Tab-separated table of C-alpha atoms in Angstrom:
chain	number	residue	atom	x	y	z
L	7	UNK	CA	-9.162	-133.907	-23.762
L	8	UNK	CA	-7.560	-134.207	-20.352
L	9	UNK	CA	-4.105	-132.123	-21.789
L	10	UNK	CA	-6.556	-129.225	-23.337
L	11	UNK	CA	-8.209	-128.226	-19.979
L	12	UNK	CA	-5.229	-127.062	-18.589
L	13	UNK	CA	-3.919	-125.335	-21.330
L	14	UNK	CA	-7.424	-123.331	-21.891
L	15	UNK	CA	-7.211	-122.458	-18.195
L	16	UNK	CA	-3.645	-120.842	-18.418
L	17	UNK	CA	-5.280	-119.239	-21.611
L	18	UNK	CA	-8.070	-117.836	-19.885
L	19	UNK	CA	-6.304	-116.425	-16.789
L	20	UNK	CA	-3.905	-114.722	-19.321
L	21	UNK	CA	-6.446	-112.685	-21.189
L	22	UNK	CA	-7.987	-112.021	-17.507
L	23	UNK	CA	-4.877	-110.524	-16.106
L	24	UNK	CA	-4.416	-108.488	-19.562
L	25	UNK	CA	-7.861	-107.289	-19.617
L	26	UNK	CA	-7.094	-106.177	-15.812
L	27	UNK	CA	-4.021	-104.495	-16.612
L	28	UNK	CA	-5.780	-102.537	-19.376
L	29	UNK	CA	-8.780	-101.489	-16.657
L	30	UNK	CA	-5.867	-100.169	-14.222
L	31	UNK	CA	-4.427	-98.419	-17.028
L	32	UNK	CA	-7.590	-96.266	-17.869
L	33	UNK	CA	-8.776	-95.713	-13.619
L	34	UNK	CA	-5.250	-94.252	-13.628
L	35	UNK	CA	-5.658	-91.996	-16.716
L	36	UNK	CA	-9.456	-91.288	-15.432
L	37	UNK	CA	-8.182	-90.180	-11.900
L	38	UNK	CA	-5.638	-87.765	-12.987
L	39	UNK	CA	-8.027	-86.143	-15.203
L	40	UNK	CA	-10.391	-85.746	-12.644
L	41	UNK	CA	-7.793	-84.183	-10.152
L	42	UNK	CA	-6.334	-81.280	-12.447
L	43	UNK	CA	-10.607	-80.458	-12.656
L	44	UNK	CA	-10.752	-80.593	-9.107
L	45	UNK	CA	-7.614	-77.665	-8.789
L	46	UNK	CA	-9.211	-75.423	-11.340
L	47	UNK	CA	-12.745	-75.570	-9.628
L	48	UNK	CA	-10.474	-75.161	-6.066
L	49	UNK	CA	-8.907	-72.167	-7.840
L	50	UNK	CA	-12.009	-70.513	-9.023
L	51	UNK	CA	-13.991	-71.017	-5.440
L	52	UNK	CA	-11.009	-68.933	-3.526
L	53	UNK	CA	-12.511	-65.580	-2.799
L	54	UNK	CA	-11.007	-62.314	-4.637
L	55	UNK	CA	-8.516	-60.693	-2.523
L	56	UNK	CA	-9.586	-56.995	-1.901
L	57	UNK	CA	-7.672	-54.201	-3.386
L	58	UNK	CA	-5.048	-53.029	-1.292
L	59	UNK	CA	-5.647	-49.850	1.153
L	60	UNK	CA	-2.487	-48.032	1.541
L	61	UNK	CA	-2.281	-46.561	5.128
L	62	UNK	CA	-2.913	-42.742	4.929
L	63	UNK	CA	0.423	-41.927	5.523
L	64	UNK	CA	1.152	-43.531	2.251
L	65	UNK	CA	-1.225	-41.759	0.000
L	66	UNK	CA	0.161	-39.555	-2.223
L	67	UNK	CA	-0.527	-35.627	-0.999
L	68	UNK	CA	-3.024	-34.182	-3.833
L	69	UNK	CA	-1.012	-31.650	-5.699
L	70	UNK	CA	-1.756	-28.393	-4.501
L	71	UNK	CA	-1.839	-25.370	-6.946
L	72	UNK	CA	-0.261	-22.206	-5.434
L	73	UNK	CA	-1.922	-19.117	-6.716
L	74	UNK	CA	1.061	-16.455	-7.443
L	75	UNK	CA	0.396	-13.970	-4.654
L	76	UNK	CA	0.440	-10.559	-6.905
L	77	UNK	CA	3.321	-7.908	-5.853
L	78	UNK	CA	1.763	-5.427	-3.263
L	79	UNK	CA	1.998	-1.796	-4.704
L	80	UNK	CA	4.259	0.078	-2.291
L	81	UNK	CA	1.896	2.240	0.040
L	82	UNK	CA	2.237	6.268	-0.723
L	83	UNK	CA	3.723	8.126	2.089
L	84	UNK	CA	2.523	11.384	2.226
L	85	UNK	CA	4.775	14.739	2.303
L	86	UNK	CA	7.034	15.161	5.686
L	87	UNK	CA	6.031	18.017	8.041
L	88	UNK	CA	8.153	20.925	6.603
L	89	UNK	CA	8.502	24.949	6.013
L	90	UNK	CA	8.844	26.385	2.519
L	91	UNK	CA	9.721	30.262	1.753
L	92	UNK	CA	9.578	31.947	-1.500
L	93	UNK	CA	8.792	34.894	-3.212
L	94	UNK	CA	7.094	35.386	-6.927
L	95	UNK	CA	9.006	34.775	-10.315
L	96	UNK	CA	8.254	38.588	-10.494
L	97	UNK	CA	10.069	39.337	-6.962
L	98	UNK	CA	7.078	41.535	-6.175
L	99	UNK	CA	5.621	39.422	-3.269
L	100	UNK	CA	6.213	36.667	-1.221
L	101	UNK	CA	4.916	33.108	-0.163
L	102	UNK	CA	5.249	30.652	2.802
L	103	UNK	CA	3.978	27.348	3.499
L	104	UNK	CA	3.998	25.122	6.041
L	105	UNK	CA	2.967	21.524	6.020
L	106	UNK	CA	1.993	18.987	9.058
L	107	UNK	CA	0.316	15.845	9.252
L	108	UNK	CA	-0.964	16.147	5.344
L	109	UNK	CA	-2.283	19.253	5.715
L	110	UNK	CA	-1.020	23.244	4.653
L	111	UNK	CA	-1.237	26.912	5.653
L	112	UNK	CA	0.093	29.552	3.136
L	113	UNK	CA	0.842	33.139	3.445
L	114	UNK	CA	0.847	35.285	0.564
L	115	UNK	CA	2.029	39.047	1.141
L	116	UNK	CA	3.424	42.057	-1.250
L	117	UNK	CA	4.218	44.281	1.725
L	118	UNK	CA	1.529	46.826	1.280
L	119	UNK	CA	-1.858	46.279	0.665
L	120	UNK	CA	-2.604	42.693	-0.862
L	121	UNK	CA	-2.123	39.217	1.689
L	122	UNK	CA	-4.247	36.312	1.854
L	123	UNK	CA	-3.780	33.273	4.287
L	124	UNK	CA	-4.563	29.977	2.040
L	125	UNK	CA	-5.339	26.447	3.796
L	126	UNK	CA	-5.611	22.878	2.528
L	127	UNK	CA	-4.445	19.118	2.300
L	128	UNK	CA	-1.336	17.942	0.277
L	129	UNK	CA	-1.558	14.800	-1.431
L	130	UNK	CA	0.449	11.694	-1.061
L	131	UNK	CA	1.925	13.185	-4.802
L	132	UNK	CA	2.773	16.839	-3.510
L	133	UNK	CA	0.520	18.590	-4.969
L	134	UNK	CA	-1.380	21.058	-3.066
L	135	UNK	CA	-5.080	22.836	-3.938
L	136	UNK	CA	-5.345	25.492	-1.301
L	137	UNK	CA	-8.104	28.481	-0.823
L	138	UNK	CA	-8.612	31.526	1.101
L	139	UNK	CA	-11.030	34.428	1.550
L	140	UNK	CA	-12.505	35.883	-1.995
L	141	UNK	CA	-11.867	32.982	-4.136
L	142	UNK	CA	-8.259	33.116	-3.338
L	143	UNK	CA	-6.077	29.750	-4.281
L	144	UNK	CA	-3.294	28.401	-4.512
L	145	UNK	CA	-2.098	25.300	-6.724
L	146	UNK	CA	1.361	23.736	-5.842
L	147	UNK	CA	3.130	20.727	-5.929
L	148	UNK	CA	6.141	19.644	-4.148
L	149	UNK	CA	9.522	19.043	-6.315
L	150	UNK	CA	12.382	17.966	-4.897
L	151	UNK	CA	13.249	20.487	-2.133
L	152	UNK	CA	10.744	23.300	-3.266
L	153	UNK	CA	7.183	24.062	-3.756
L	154	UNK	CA	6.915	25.432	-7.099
L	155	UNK	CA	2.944	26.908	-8.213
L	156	UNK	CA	1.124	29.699	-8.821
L	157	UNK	CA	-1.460	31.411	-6.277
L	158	UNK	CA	-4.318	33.554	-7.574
L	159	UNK	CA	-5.942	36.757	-6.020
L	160	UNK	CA	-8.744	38.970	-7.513
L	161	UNK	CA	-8.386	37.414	-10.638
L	162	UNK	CA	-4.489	37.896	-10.727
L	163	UNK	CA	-2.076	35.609	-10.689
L	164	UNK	CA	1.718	34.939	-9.579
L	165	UNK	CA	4.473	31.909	-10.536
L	166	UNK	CA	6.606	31.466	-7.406
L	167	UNK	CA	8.854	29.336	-5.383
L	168	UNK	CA	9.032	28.362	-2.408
L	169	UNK	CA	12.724	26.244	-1.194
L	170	UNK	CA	12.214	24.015	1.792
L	171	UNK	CA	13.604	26.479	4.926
L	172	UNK	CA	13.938	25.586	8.960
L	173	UNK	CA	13.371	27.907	11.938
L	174	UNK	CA	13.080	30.836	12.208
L	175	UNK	CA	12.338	31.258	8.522
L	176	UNK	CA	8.662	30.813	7.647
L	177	UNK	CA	5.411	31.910	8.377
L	178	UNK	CA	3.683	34.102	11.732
L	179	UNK	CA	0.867	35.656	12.774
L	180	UNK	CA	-0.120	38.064	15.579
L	181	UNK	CA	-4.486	38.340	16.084
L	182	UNK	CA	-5.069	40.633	18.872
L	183	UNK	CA	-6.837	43.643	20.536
L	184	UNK	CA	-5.104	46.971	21.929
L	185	UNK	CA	-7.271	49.818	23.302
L	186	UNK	CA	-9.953	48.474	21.496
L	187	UNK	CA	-8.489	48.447	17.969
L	188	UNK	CA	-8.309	44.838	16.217
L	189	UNK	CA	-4.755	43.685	15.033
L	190	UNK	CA	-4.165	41.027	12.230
L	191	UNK	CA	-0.629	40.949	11.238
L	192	UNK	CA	1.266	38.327	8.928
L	193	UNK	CA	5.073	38.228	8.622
L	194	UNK	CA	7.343	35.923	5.864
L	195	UNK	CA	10.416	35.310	7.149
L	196	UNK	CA	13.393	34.128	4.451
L	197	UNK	CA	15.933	31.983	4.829
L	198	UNK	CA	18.690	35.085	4.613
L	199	UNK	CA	16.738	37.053	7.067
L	200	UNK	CA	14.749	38.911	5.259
L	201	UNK	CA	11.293	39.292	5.975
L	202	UNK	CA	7.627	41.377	4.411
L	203	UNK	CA	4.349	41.255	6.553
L	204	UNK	CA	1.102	43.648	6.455
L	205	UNK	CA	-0.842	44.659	9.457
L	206	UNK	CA	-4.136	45.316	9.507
L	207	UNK	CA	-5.817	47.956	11.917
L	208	UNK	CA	-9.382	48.052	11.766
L	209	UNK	CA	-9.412	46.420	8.425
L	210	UNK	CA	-6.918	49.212	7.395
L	211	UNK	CA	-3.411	47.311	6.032
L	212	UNK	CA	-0.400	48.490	6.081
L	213	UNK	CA	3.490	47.444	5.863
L	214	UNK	CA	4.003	45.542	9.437
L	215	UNK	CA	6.714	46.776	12.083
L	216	UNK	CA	9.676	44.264	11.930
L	217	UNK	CA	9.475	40.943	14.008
L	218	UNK	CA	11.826	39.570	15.984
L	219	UNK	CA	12.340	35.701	14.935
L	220	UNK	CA	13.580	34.716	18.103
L	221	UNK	CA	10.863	36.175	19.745
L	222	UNK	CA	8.159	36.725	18.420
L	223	UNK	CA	8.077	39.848	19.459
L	224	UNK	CA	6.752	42.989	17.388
L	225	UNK	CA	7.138	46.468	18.595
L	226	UNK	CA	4.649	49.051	17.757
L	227	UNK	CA	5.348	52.513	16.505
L	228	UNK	CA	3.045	53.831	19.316
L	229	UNK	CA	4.601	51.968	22.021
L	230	UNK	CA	2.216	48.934	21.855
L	231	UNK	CA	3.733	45.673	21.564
L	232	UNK	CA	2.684	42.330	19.931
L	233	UNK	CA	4.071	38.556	19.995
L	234	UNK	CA	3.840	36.758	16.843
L	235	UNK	CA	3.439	32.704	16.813
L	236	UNK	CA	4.648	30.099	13.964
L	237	UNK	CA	1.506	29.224	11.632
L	238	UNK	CA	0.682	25.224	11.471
L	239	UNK	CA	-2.276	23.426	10.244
């Protein structure tokens, strides 16, 4: 009995240290478990980083939409300040007109008894609408270097044209008063020199005395003497 005790000792401490070995085992196992829980929960508690602001410098620019800017029409320049001298397609009167600033004085005259002084505006196109005493009118338009139209008096009408002309071709005039008898005279000037006018005494017309270009001046056959001016608008 003496040689059992021992032996049942060195049994019993053997199963003790096994059954300790097998506790260690499963704390170990236990622990590790326990810590990958503990990084998932530390994970999960870290708070949510904020979306990024990019500094305003680095925003893209919104796209802007350019609106095609549509092709300005060209602006209309209206006819140049200019003289024009003509006669009729019949070659039994003549016409002069002179434009300035938009605007237009004609002169229509056969010589001897019919004459009619026309005023208006020209449009940026040339064309001309003008009217004078007794529903006299003329309707032109410029082409080119000419006026070419038609002007109507007393229910008649002429074709004419009229070439672009410079001093001292054109149009004149001479209003005045001598011994107490009123004057009207009108004088068309051509470019070769020529020239037709009426003068009117009293209301009487009759072919006009020749006028001096240079001058102006216009000698009467009874010694009386008139100066003629350029017409302008």
């Amino acid at each position: 009995m003496k040689r059992s005790g021992p032996l049942f000792t060195l049994l019993a401490g053997l199963v003790l240290a096994l059954f300790m070995l097998s506790v260690n085992a499963t704390s170990g196992t236990g622990s590790s478990s326990y810590s990958d829980t503990s990084s998932d929960a530390s994970d999960a508690s870290e708070p949510t980083a904020s979306p990024t602001t990019s500094a305003p410098g680095d925003r893209p620019s919104p796209t802007r939409t350019t609106t095609p800017t549509p092709s300005a029409t060209p602006a209309k320049r209206p006819p140049s300040d200019a003289r024009y001298a003509g006669r009729t397609d019949d070659d039994s009167a003549s016409v002069a007109i002179t434009l300035r600033d938009g605007e237009a004085v004609a002169y229509f005259c056969d010589g001897r008894a019919t004459e009619s002084w026309l005023k208006g505006d020209v449009e940026d196109d040339g064309s001309m609408r003008l009217t004078g005493k007794h529903g006299a009118k003329l309707d032109g338009r410029i082409v080119g270097d000419k006026v070419r139209g038609t002007v109507e008096i007393r229910k008649r009408t002429w074709a004419f044209t009229a070439p672009k002309t410079r001093k001292p071709a054109g149009v004149y005039r001479a209003t005045t008063e001598v011994r107490g008898e009123k004057l009207d005279g009108g004088w068309i000037v051509q470019a070769d020199g020529s020239q037709v006018g009426i003068l009117t005494r009293d209301g009487e017309p009759a072919q006009a005395p020749r006028l001096d270009p240079d001058t102006g001046a216009v000698a009467l056959a009874d010694g009386g003497r008139l100066t003629a001016r350029p017409v302008v608008p």
